[in-house]
PDB file of C-alpha atoms in Angstrom:
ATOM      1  CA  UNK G   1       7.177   7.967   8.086  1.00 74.00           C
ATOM      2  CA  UNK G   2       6.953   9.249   4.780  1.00 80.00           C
ATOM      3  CA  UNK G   3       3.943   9.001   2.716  1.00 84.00           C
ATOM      4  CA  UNK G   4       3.846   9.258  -1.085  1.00 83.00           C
ATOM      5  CA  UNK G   5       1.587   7.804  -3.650  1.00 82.00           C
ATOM      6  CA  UNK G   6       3.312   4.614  -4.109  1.00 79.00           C
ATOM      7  CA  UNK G   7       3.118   3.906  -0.020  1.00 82.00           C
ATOM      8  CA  UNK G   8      -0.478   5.625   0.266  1.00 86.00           C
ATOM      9  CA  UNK G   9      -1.600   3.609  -2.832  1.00 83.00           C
ATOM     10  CA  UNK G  10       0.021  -0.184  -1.353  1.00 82.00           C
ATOM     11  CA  UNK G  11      -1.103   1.088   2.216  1.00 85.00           C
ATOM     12  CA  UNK G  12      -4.801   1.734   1.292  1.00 86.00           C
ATOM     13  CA  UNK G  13      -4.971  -1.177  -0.690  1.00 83.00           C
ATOM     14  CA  UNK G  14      -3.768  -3.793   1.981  1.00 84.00           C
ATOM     15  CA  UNK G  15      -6.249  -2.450   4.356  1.00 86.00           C
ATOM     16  CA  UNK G  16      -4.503  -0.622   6.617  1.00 87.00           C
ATOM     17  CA  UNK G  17      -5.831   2.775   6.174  1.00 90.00           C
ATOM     18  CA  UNK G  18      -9.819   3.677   5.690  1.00 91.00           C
ATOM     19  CA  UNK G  19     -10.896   5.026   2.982  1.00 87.00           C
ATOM     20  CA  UNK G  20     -10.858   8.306   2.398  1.00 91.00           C
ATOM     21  CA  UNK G  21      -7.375   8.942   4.354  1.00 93.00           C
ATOM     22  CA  UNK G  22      -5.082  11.520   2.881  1.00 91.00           C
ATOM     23  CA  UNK G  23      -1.381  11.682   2.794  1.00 84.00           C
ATOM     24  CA  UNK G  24      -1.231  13.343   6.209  1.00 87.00           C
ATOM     25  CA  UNK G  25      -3.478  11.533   8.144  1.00 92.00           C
ATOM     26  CA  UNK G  26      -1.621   8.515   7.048  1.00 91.00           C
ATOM     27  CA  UNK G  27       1.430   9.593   7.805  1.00 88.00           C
ATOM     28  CA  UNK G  28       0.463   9.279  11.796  1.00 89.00           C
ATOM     29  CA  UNK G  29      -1.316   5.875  11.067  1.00 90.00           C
ATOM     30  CA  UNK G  30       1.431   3.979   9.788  1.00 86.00           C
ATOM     31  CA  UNK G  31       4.195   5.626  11.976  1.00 84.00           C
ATOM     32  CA  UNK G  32       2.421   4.232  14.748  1.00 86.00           C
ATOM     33  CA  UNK G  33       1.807   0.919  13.262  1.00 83.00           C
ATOM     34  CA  UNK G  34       5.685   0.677  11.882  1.00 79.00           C
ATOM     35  CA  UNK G  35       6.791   0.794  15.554  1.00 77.00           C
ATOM     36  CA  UNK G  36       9.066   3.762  17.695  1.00 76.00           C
ATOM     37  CA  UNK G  37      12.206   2.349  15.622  1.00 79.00           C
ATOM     38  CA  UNK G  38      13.837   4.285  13.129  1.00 75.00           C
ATOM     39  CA  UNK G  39      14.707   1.451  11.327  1.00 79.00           C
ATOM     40  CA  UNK G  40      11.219  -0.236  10.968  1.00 79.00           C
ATOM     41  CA  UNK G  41       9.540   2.867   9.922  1.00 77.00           C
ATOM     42  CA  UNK G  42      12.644   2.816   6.855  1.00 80.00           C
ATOM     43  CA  UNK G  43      12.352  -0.294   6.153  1.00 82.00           C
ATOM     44  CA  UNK G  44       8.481  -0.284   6.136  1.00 78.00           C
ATOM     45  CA  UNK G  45       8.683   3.102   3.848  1.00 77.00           C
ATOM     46  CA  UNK G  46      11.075   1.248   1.108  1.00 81.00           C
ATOM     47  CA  UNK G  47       9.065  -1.968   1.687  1.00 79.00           C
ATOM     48  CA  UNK G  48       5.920  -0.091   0.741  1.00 75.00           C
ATOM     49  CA  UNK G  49       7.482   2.392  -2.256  1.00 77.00           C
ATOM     50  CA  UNK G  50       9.236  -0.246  -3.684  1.00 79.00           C
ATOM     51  CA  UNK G  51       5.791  -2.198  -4.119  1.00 75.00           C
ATOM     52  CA  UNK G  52       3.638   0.527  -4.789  1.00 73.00           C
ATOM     53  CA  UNK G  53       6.279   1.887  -7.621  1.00 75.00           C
ATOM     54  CA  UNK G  54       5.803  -1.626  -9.244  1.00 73.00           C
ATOM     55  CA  UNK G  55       2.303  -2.222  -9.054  1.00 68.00           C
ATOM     56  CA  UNK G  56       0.044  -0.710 -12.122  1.00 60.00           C
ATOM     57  CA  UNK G  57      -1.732   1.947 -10.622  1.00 62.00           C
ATOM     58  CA  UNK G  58      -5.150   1.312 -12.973  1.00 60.00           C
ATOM     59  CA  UNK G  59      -5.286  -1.946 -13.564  1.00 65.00           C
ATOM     60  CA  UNK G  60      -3.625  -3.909 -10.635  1.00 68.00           C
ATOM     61  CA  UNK G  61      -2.179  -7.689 -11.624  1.00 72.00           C
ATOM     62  CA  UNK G  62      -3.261  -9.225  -8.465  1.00 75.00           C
ATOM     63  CA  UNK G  63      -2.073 -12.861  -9.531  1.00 74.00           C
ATOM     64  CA  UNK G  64       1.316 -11.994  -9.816  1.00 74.00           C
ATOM     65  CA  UNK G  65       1.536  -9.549  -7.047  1.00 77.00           C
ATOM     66  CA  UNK G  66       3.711 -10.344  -4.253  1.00 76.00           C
ATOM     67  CA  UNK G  67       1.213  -9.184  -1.471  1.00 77.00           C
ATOM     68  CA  UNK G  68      -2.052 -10.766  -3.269  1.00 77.00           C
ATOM     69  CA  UNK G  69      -2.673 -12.661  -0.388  1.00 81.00           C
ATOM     70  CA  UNK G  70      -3.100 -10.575   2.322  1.00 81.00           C
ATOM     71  CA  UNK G  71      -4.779  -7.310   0.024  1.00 80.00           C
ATOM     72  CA  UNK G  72      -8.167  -6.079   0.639  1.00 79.00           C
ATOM     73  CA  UNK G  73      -8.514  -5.046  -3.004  1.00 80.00           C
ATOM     74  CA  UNK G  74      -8.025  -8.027  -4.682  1.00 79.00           C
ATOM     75  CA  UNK G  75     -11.280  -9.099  -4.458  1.00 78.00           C
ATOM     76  CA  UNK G  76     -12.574  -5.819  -5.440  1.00 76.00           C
ATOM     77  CA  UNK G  77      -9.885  -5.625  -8.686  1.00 72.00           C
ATOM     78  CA  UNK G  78     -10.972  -8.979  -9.687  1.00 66.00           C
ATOM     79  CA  UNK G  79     -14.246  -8.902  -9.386  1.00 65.00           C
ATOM     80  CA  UNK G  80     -13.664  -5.898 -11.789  1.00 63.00           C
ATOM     81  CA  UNK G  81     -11.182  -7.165 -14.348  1.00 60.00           C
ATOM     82  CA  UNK G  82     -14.304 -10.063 -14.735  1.00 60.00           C
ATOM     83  CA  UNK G  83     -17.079  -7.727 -15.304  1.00 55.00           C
TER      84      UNK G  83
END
């Protein structure tokens, strides 16, 4: 699977990688979660750029994101925007 910022960035922030993982470690992560299908791992790579290329990268609006319910972050951007 291909890994750029926009699928590193919505990857990382939905939990699914640890902290602190890089662009090639990820790559192996979310191949394997994605399945052995070509066609999930494409449509989980333009599922994931196509997010990640419309989310603000600074200053994330969690409240009209479509994946604010399941991120890890949004507690953490919040919590940030408020303080």
């Amino acid at each position: 699977m291909p890994v750029d910022t926009h699928v590193h960035r919505v990857a990382g922030r939905l939990g699914l990688l640890d902290p602190g993982v890089g662009a090639e470690a990820a790559h192996g992560v979310l191949t394997a979660m994605a399945g052995p299908a070509a066609a999930d791992i494409y449509a989980a790579t333009s599922t994931w750029y196509a997010t990640g290329a419309r989310l603000p990268r600074a200053r994330p609006a969690c409240d009209g994101c479509p994946l604010s319910g399941i991120c890890r972050a949004r507690a953490r951007f919040r919590s940030a925007a408020a303080g």
